[in-house]
CSV table of C-alpha atoms and ligand atoms in Angstrom, one decimal:
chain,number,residue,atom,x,y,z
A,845,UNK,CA,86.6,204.6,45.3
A,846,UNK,CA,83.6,202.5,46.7
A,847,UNK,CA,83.1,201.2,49.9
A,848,UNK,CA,83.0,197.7,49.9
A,849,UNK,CA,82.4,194.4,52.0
A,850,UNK,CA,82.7,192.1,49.2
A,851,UNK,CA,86.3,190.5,48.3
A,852,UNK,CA,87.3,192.9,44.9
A,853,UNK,CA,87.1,191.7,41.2
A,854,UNK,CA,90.4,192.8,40.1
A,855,UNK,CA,89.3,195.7,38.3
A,856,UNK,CA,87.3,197.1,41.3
A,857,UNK,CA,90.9,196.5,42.7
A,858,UNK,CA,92.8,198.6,40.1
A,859,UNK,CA,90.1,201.5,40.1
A,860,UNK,CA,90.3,201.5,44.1
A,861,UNK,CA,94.2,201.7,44.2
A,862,UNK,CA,94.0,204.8,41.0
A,863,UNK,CA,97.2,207.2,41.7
A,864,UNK,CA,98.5,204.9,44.5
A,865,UNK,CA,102.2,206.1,44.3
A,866,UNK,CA,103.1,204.1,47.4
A,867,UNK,CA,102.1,201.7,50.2
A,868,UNK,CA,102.0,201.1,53.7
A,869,UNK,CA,102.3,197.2,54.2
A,870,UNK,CA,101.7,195.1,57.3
A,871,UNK,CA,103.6,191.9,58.4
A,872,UNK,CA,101.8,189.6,60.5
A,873,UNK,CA,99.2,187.8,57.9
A,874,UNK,CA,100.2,190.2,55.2
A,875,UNK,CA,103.8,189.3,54.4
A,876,UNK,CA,104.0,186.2,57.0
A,877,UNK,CA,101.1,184.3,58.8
A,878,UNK,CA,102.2,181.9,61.4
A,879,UNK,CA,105.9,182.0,61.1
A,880,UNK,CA,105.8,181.0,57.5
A,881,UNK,CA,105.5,183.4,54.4
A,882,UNK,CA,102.5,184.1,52.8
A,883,UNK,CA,101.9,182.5,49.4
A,884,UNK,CA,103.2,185.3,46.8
A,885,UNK,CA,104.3,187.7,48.9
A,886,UNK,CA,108.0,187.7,48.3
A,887,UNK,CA,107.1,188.1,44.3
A,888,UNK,CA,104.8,191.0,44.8
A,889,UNK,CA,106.9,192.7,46.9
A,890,UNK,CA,109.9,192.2,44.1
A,891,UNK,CA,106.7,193.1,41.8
A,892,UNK,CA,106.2,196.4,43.7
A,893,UNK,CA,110.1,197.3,43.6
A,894,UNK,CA,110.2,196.8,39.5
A,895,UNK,CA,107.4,199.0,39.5
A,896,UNK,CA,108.8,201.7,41.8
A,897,UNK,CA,106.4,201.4,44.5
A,898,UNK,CA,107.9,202.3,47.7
A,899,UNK,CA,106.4,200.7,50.9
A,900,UNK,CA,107.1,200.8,54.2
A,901,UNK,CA,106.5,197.6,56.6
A,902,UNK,CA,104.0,199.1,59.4
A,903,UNK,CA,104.2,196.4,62.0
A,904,UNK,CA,102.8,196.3,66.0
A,905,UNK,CA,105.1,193.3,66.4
A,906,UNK,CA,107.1,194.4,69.7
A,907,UNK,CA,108.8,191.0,70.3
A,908,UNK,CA,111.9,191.3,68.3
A,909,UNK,CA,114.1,194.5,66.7
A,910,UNK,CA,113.9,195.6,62.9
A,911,UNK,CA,117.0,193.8,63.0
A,912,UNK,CA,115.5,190.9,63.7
A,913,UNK,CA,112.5,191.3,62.0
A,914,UNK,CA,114.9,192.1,58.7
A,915,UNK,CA,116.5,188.9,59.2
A,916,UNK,CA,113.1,186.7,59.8
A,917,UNK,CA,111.9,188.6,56.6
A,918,UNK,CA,115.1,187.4,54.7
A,919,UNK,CA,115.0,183.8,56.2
A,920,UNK,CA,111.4,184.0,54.5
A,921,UNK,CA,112.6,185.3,51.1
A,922,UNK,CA,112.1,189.1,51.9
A,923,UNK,CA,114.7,191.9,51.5
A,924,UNK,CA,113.4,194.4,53.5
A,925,UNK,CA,115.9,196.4,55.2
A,926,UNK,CA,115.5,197.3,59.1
A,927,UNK,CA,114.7,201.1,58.3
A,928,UNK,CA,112.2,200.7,55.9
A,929,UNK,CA,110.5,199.3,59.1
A,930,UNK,CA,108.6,201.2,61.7
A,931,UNK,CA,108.3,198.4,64.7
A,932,UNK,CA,105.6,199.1,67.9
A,933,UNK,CA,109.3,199.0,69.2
A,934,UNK,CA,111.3,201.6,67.3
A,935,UNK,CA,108.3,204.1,67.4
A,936,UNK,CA,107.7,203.7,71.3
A,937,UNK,CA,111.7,204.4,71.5
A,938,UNK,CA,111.5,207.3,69.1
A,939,UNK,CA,108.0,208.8,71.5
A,940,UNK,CA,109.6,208.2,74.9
A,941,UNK,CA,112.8,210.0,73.7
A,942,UNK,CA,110.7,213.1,72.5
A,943,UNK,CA,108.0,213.4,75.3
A,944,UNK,CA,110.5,212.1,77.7
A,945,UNK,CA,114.2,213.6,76.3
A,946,UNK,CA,116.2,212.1,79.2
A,947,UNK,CA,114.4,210.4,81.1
A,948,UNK,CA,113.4,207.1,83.1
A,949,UNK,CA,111.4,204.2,81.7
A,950,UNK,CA,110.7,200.9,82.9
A,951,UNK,CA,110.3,198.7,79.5
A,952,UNK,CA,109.0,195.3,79.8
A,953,UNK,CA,109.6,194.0,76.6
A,954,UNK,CA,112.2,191.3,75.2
A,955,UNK,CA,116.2,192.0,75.7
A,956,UNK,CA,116.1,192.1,71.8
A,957,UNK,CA,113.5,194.9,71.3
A,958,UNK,CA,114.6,196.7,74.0
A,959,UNK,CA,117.5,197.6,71.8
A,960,UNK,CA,115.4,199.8,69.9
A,961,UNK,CA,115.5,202.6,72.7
A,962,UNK,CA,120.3,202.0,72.3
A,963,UNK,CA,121.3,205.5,71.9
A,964,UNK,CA,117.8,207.2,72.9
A,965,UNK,CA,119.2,209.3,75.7
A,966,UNK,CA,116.8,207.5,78.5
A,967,UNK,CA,117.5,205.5,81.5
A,968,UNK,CA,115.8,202.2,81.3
A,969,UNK,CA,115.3,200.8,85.2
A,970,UNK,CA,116.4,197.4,86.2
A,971,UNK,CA,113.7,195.1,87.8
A,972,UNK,CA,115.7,195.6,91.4
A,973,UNK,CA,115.4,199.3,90.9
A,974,UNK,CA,111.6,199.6,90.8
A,975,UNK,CA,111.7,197.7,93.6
A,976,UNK,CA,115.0,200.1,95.6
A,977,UNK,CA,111.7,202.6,94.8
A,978,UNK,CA,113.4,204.7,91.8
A,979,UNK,CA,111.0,206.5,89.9
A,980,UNK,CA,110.2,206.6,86.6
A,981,UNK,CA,108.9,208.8,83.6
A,982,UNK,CA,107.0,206.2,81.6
A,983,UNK,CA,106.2,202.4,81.6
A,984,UNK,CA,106.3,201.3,78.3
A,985,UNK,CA,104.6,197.7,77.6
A,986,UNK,CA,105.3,195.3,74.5
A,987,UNK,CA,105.0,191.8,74.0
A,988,UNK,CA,107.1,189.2,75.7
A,989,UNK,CA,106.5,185.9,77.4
A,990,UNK,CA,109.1,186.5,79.8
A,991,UNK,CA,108.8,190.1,81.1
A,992,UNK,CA,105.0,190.2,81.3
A,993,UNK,CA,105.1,187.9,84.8
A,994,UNK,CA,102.6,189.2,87.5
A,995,UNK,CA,106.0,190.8,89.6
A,996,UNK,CA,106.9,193.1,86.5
A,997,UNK,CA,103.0,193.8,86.1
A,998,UNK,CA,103.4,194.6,89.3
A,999,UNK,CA,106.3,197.0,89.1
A,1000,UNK,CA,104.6,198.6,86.5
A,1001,UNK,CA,101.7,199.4,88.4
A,1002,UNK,CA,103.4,200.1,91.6
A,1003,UNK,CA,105.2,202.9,89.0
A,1004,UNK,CA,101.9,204.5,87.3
A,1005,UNK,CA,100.5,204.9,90.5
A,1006,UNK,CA,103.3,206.9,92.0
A,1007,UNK,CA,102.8,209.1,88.4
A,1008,UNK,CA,104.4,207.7,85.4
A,1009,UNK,CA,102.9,207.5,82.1
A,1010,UNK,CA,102.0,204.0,80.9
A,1011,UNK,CA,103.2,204.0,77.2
A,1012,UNK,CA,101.6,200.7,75.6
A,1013,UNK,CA,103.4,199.7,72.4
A,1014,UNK,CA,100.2,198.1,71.1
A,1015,UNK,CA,96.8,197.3,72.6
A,1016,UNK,CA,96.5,194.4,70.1
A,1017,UNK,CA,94.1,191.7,71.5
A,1018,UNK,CA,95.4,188.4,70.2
A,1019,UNK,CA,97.4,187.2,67.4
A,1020,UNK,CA,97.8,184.0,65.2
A,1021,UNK,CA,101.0,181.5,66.0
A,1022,UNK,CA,101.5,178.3,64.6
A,1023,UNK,CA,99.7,177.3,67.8
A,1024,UNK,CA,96.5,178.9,67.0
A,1025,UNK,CA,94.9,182.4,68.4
A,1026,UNK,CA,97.6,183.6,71.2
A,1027,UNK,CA,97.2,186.2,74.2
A,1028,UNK,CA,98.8,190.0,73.1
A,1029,UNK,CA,100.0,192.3,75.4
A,1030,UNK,CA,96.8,194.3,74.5
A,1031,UNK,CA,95.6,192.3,77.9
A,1032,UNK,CA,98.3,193.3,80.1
A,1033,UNK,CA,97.8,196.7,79.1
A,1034,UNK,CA,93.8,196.7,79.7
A,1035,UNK,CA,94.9,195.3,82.9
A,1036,UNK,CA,97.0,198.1,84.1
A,1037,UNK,CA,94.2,200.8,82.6
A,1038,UNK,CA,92.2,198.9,85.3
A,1039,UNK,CA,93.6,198.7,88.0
A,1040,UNK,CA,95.3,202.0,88.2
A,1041,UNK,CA,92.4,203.9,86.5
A,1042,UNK,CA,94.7,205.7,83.8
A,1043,UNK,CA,94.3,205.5,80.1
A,1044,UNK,CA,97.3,204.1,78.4
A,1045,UNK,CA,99.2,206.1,75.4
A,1046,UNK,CA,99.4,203.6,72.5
A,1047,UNK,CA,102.0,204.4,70.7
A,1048,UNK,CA,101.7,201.7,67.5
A,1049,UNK,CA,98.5,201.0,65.2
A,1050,UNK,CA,95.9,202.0,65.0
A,1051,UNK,CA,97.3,205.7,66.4
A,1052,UNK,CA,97.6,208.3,63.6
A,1053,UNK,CA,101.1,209.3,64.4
A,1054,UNK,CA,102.3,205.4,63.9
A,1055,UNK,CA,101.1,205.8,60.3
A,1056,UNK,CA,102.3,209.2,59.7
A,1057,UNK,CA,105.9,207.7,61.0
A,1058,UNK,CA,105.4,205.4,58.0
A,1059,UNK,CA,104.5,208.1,55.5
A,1060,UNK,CA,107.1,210.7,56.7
A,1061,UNK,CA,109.7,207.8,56.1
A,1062,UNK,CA,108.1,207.1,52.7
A,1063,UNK,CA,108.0,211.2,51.7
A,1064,UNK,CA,112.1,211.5,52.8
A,1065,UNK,CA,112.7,208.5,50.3
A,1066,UNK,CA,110.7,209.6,47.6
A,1067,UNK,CA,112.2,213.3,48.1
A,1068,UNK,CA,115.7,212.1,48.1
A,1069,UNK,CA,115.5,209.9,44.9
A,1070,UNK,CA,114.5,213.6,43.0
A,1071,UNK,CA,110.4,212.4,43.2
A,1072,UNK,CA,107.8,214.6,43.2
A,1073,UNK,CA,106.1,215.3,46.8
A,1074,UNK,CA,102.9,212.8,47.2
A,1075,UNK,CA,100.1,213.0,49.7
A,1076,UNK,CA,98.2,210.9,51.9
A,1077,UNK,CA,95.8,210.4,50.0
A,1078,UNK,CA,98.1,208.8,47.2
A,1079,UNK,CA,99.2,205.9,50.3
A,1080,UNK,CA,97.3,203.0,51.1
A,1081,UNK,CA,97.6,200.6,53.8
A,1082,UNK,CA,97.5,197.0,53.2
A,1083,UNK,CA,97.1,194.9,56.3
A,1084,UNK,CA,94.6,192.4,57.8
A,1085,UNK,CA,93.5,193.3,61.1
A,1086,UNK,CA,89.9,195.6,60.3
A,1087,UNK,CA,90.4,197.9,63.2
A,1088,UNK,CA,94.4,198.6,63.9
A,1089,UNK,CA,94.8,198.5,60.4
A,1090,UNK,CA,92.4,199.9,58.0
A,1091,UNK,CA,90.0,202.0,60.1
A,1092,UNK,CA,93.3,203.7,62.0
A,1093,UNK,CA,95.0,204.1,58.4
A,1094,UNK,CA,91.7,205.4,56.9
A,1095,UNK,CA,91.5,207.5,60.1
A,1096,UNK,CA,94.7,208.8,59.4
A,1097,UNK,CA,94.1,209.8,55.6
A,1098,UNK,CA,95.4,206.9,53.9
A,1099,UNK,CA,93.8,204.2,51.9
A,1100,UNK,CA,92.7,200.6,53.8
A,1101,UNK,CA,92.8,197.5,51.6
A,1102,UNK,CA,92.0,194.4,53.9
A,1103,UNK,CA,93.6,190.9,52.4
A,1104,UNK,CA,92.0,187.9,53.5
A,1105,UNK,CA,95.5,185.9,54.5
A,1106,UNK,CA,95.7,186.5,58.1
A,1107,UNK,CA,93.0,187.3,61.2
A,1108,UNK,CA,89.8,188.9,59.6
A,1109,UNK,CA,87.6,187.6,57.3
A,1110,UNK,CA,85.3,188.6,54.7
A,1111,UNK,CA,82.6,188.1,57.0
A,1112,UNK,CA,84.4,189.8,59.7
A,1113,UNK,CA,84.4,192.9,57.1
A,1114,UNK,CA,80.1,192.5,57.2
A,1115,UNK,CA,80.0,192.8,60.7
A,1116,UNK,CA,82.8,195.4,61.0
A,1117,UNK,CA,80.0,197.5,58.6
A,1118,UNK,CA,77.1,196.6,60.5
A,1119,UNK,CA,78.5,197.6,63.5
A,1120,UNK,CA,76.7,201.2,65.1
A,1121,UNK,CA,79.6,202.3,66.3
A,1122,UNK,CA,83.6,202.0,66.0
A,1123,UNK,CA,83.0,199.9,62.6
A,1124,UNK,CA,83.4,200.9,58.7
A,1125,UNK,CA,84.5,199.6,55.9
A,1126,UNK,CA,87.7,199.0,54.3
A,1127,UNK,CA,88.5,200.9,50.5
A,1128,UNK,CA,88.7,197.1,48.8
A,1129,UNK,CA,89.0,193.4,49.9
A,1130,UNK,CA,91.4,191.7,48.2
A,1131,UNK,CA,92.1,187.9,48.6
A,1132,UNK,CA,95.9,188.7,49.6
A,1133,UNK,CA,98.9,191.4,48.4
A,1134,UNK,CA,99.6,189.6,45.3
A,1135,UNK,CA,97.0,190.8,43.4
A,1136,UNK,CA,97.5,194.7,45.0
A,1137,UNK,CA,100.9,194.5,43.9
A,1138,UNK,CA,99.3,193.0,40.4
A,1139,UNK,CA,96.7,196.2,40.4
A,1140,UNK,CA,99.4,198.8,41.1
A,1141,UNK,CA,102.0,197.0,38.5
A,1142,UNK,CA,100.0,197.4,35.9
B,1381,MG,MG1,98.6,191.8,60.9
């Protein structure tokens, strides 16, 4: 494996993905970029089944369920069934209901993704709660248009000062619409970490135990179709955001192959290396998932 800040000939590729058994794929500019899907991507993900590559689908995207997002997916000519998904969502349900077995969260994120925490065993609190002065356990914050108003901000705050935890689903910074570069809830969340002087938990990418959700979900599917028992170091992550993507999957053990179709570029990568501190490098560069899928196919 060598580092690299150059886009990989295909054979660097190959070499870089040697005893890959499975992968750890992305969505936003990896699968789908701006609503639409990416060139290819549908056929290398068929390409990856044929070849008995399991993946699972990694994604920060709190605005919808793995319902939801399975359904986008198949709109866009993707089968990708909701639990081969781990959502910012689903793994904020699944940490709240383990740190927090029974307990009270305010959740300011969309009716939809709220769903995630059905069946959890916690409370969520009603807007007119917070403000009856009901406690809560955790604030957990994802992306919405509609919750993230200054009054829920506000409850939320109001809450983490009188002791709860603030869960963020992602701290992501911004992300790519059809409109252009858009505001994340990575802002909102910096904003709370502000003003109330606590440090947020983030529960999605680029923290170790997202990606190890992902692998664990991987290892049980692999284990129950009679496979052998694979490693982290036989994963890699294919995404396209340098820092949540490949340094935390690196970070966590895994491989980190950057593709080129989404929010960093090549030159992005350079000054991700140059950086001092909080850079790297990803594993390989490739131009997009078609030709990983092509490397790993054979
Ligand atoms: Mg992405």
């Amino acid at each position: 494996m060598r580092p690299t800040d150059r886009v990989a000939a295909p054979a660097d590729l190959a070499a870089t993905l040697a005893g890959v058994r499975a992968l750890l794929l992305d969505m936003d500019g990896v699968l789908v970029g701006k609503g639409e899907p990416i060139r290819g991507a549908p056929e290398a993900l068929v390409r990856l089944e044929a070849a008995g590559i399991p993946y699972r689908l990694v994604t920060n995207t709190s605005l919808a369920s793995r319902s939801t997002l399975a359904r986008h997916l198949a709109r866009a000519g993707m089968t990708i069934p909701p639990e081969r998904i781990v959502s910012a969502a689903s793994a904020s349900a699944a940490y709240a209901a383990r740190v927090f077995p029974g307990g009270r969260l305010y959740v300011l994120a969309s009716a939809d993704a709220r769903t995630e925490f059905d069946g959890s065993g916690l409370r969520l609190l009603r807007h007119e709660e917070v403000d009856r002065g009901e406690p809560a356990d955790a604030v957990a914050v994802g992306d919405s248009t509609e919750e993230l108003t200054y009054a829920n901000l506000n409850r939320a705050f109001r809450l983490i000062m009188d002791g709860a935890v603030l869960l963020a689903m992602h701290k992501n910074r911004w992300w790519l619409t059809p409109e252009g570069r858009t505001l994340d809830s990575g802002a909102m969340v910096a904003g709370l970490e502000f003003a109330t002087e606590r440090r947020a938990r983030i529960v999605g990418k680029p923290s170790r135990a997202f990606f190890r959700a992902g692998f664990d979900g991987l290892a049980a599917e692999v284990h129950a179709a009679g496979g052998a028992r694979f490693h982290h170091g036989e994963v890699a992550m294919v995404g396209d955001d340098l820092w949540n993507d490949i340094f935390g999957a690196q970070r966590a053990g895994f491989r980190g192959i950057l593709v080129l179709t989404g929010k960093h570029s090549r030159a992005d990568a350079v000054r991700a290396a140059a950086r001092a501190r909080g850079g790297g490098r990803p594993d390989a560069i490739s131009p997009s998932i078609v030709e990983v899928a092509a490397a790993l196919a054979g």
